[in-house]
Coordinates of C-alpha atoms in Angstrom, one line a residue:
X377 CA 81.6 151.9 87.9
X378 CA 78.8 149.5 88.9
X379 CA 79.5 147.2 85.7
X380 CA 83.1 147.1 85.7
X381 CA 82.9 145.5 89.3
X382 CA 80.1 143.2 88.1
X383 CA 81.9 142.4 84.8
X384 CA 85.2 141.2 87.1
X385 CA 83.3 139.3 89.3
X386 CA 81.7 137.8 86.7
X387 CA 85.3 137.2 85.2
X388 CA 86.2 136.5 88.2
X389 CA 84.1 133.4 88.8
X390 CA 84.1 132.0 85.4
X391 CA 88.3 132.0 86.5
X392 CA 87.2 129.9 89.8
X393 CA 84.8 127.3 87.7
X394 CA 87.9 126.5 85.2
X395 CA 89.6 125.3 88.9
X396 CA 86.7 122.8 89.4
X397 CA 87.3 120.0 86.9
X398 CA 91.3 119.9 88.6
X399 CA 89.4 119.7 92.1
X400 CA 87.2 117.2 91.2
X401 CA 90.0 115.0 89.6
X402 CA 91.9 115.0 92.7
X403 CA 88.7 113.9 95.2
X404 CA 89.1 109.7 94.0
X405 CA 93.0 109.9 94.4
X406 CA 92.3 111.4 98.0
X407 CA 89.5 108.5 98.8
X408 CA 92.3 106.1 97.4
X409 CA 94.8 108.1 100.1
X410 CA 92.4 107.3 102.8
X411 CA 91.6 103.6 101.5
X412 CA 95.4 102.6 101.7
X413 CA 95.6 104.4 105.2
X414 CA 93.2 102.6 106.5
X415 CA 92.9 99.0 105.2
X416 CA 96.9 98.7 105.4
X417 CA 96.7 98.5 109.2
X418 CA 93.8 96.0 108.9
X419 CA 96.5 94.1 106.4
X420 CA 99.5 94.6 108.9
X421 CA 97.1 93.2 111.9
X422 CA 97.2 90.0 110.1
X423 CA 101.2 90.4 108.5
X424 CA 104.5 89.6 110.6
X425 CA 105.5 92.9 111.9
X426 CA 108.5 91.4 113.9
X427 CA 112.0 93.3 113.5
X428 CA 114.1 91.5 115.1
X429 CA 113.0 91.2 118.6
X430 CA 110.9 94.5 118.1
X431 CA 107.6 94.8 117.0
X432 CA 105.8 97.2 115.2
X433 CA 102.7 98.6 116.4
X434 CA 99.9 98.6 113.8
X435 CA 98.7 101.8 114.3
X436 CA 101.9 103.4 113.5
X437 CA 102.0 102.0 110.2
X438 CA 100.3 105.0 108.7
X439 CA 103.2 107.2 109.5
X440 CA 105.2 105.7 106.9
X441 CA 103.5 107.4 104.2
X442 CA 104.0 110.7 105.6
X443 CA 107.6 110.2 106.4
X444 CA 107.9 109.2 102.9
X445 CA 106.3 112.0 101.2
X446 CA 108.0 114.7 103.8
X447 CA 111.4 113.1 102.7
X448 CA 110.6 113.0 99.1
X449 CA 110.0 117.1 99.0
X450 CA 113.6 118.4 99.5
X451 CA 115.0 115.6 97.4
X452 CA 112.1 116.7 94.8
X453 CA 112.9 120.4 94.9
X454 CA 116.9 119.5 94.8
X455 CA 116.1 117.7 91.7
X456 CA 114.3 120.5 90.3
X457 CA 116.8 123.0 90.8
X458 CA 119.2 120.8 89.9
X459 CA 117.6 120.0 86.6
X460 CA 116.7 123.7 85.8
X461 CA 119.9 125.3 86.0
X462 CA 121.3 122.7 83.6
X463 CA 118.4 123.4 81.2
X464 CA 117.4 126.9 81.3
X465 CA 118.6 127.6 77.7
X466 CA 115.5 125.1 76.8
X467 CA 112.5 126.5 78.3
X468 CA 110.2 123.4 76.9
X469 CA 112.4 121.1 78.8
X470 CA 111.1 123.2 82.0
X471 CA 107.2 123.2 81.3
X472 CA 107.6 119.8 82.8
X473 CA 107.5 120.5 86.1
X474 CA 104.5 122.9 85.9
X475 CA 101.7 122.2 88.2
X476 CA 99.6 120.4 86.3
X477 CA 101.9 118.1 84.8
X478 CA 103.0 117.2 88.7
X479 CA 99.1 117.1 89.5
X480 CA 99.1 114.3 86.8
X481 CA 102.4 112.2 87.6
X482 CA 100.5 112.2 91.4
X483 CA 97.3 110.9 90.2
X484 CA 98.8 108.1 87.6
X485 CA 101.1 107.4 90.8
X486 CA 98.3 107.1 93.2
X487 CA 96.7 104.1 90.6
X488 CA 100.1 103.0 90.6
X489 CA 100.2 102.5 94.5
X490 CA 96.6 101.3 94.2
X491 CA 98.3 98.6 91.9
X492 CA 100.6 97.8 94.0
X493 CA 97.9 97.2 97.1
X494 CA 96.0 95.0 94.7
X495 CA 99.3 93.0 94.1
X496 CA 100.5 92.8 97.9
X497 CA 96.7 91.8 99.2
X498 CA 96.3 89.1 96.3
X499 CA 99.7 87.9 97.6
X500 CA 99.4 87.8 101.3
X501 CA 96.0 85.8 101.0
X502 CA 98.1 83.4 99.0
X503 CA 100.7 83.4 101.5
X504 CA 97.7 82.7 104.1
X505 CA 96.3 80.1 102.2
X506 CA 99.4 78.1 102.8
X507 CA 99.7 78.9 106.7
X508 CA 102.9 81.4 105.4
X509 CA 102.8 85.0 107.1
X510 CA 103.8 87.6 104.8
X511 CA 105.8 90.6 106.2
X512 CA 104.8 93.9 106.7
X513 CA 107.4 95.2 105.0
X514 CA 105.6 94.3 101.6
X515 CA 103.7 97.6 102.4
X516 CA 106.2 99.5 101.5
X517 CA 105.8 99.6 97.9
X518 CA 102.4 100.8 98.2
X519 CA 103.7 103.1 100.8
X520 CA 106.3 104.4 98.9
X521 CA 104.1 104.9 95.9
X522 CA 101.4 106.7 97.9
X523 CA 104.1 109.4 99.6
X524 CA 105.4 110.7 96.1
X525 CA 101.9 110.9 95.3
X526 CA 101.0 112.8 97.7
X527 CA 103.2 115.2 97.5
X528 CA 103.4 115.5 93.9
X529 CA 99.4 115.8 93.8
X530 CA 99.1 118.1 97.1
X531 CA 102.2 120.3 96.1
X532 CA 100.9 120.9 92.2
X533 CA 97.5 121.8 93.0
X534 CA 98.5 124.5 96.1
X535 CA 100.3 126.2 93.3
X536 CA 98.2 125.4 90.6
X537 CA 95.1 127.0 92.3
X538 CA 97.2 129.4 94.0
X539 CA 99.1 131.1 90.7
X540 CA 95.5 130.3 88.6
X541 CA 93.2 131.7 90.7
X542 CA 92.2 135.9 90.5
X543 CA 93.6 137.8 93.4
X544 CA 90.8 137.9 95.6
X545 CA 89.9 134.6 95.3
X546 CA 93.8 133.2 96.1
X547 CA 93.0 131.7 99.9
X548 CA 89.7 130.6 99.1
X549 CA 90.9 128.7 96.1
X550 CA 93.9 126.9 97.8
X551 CA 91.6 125.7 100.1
X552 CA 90.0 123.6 97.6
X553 CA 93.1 121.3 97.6
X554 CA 92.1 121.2 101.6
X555 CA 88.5 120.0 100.8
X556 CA 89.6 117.6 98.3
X557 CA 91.3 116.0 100.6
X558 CA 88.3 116.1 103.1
X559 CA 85.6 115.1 100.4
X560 CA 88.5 111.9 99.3
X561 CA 88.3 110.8 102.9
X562 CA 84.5 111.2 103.3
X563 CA 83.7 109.3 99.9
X564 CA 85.8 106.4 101.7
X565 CA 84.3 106.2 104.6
X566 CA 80.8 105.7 102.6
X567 CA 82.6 103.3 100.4
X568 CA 83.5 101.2 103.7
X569 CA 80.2 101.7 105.2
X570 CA 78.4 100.2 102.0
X571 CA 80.7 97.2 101.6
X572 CA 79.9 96.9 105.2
X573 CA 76.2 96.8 105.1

């Protein structure tokens, strides 16, 4: 009895390794997460954040994000259902919306929002170059960008690691999509220290 338990946890844990390299994919889009979050209010101190006769604290720029990817989860799974009953007879069709494939749309969206922040800073210094302040609401494409990504990303790997992982290692490995998140926003903050220094 003493080597069938050491044989599955031994099975066991070459099962968790195979759910590293996915975990250690997702650590730079999470650093990238953090990046936006942060230097967008530093580019929205500096942009017109006038609506109408309002304006828009800078601080509460990072909620857009969120609000986007929260919103973007029932229209997702709508979608999804939507899309499934109509193809269930083709059950290649449906592999598209596995985890992994949602993981990797997140990721290639996340460069695409990083993109988009390249785009929107090159232009607002050009804007600021000729004494023209660009609105805030150029953010929103990056914003936009980053809340599918998010959840596409966040949402694939909770069930990827989650329906991958053995039985007894379930909690423990959706937490890695937790410490991704963490190591992505502590890689960051060394990234702004350095450029600081």
């Amino acid at each position: 009895m003493g080597e069938s338990v050491a044989s599955t946890e031994v099975e066991e844990t070459k099962t968790f390794i195979g759910l590293l390299p996915i975990f250690a994919s997702t650590i730079m889009m999470n650093c990238c997460l953090a990046q936006l979050m942060t230097f967008s209010v530093q580019q929205g101190n500096i942009m017109n954040r006038s609506l109408n006769s309002f304006k828009i604290p800078t601080q509460s720029l990072s909620v857009f994000p969120l609000s986007i990817m929260l919103t973007s989860i029932p229209i997702y799974e709508y979608f999804v259902r939507m899309f499934r009953s109509k193809n269930n007879h083709h059950p290649g069709i449906l592999n598209m919306f596995q985890p992994l494939r949602r993981i990797g749309l997140g990721l290639a969206l996340a460069s695409g929002s990083m993109a988009a922040a390249a785009v929107v800073e090159a232009k607002r210094r050009e804007a600021a170059n000729d004494d023209v302040v660009l609105s805030v609401f150029w953010l929103g494409w990056q914003y936009l960008l980053l809340g599918v990504s998010d959840m596409l990303t966040l949402g694939g790997m909770l069930e990827f690691f989650y329906s991958e992982a053995p039985d007894t290692m379930r909690s423990m490995s959706t937490a890695l999509s937790w410490c991704s998140t963490a190591m992505g926003y502590f890689i960051s903050s060394v990234l702004v220290t350095i450029s600081n220094s």
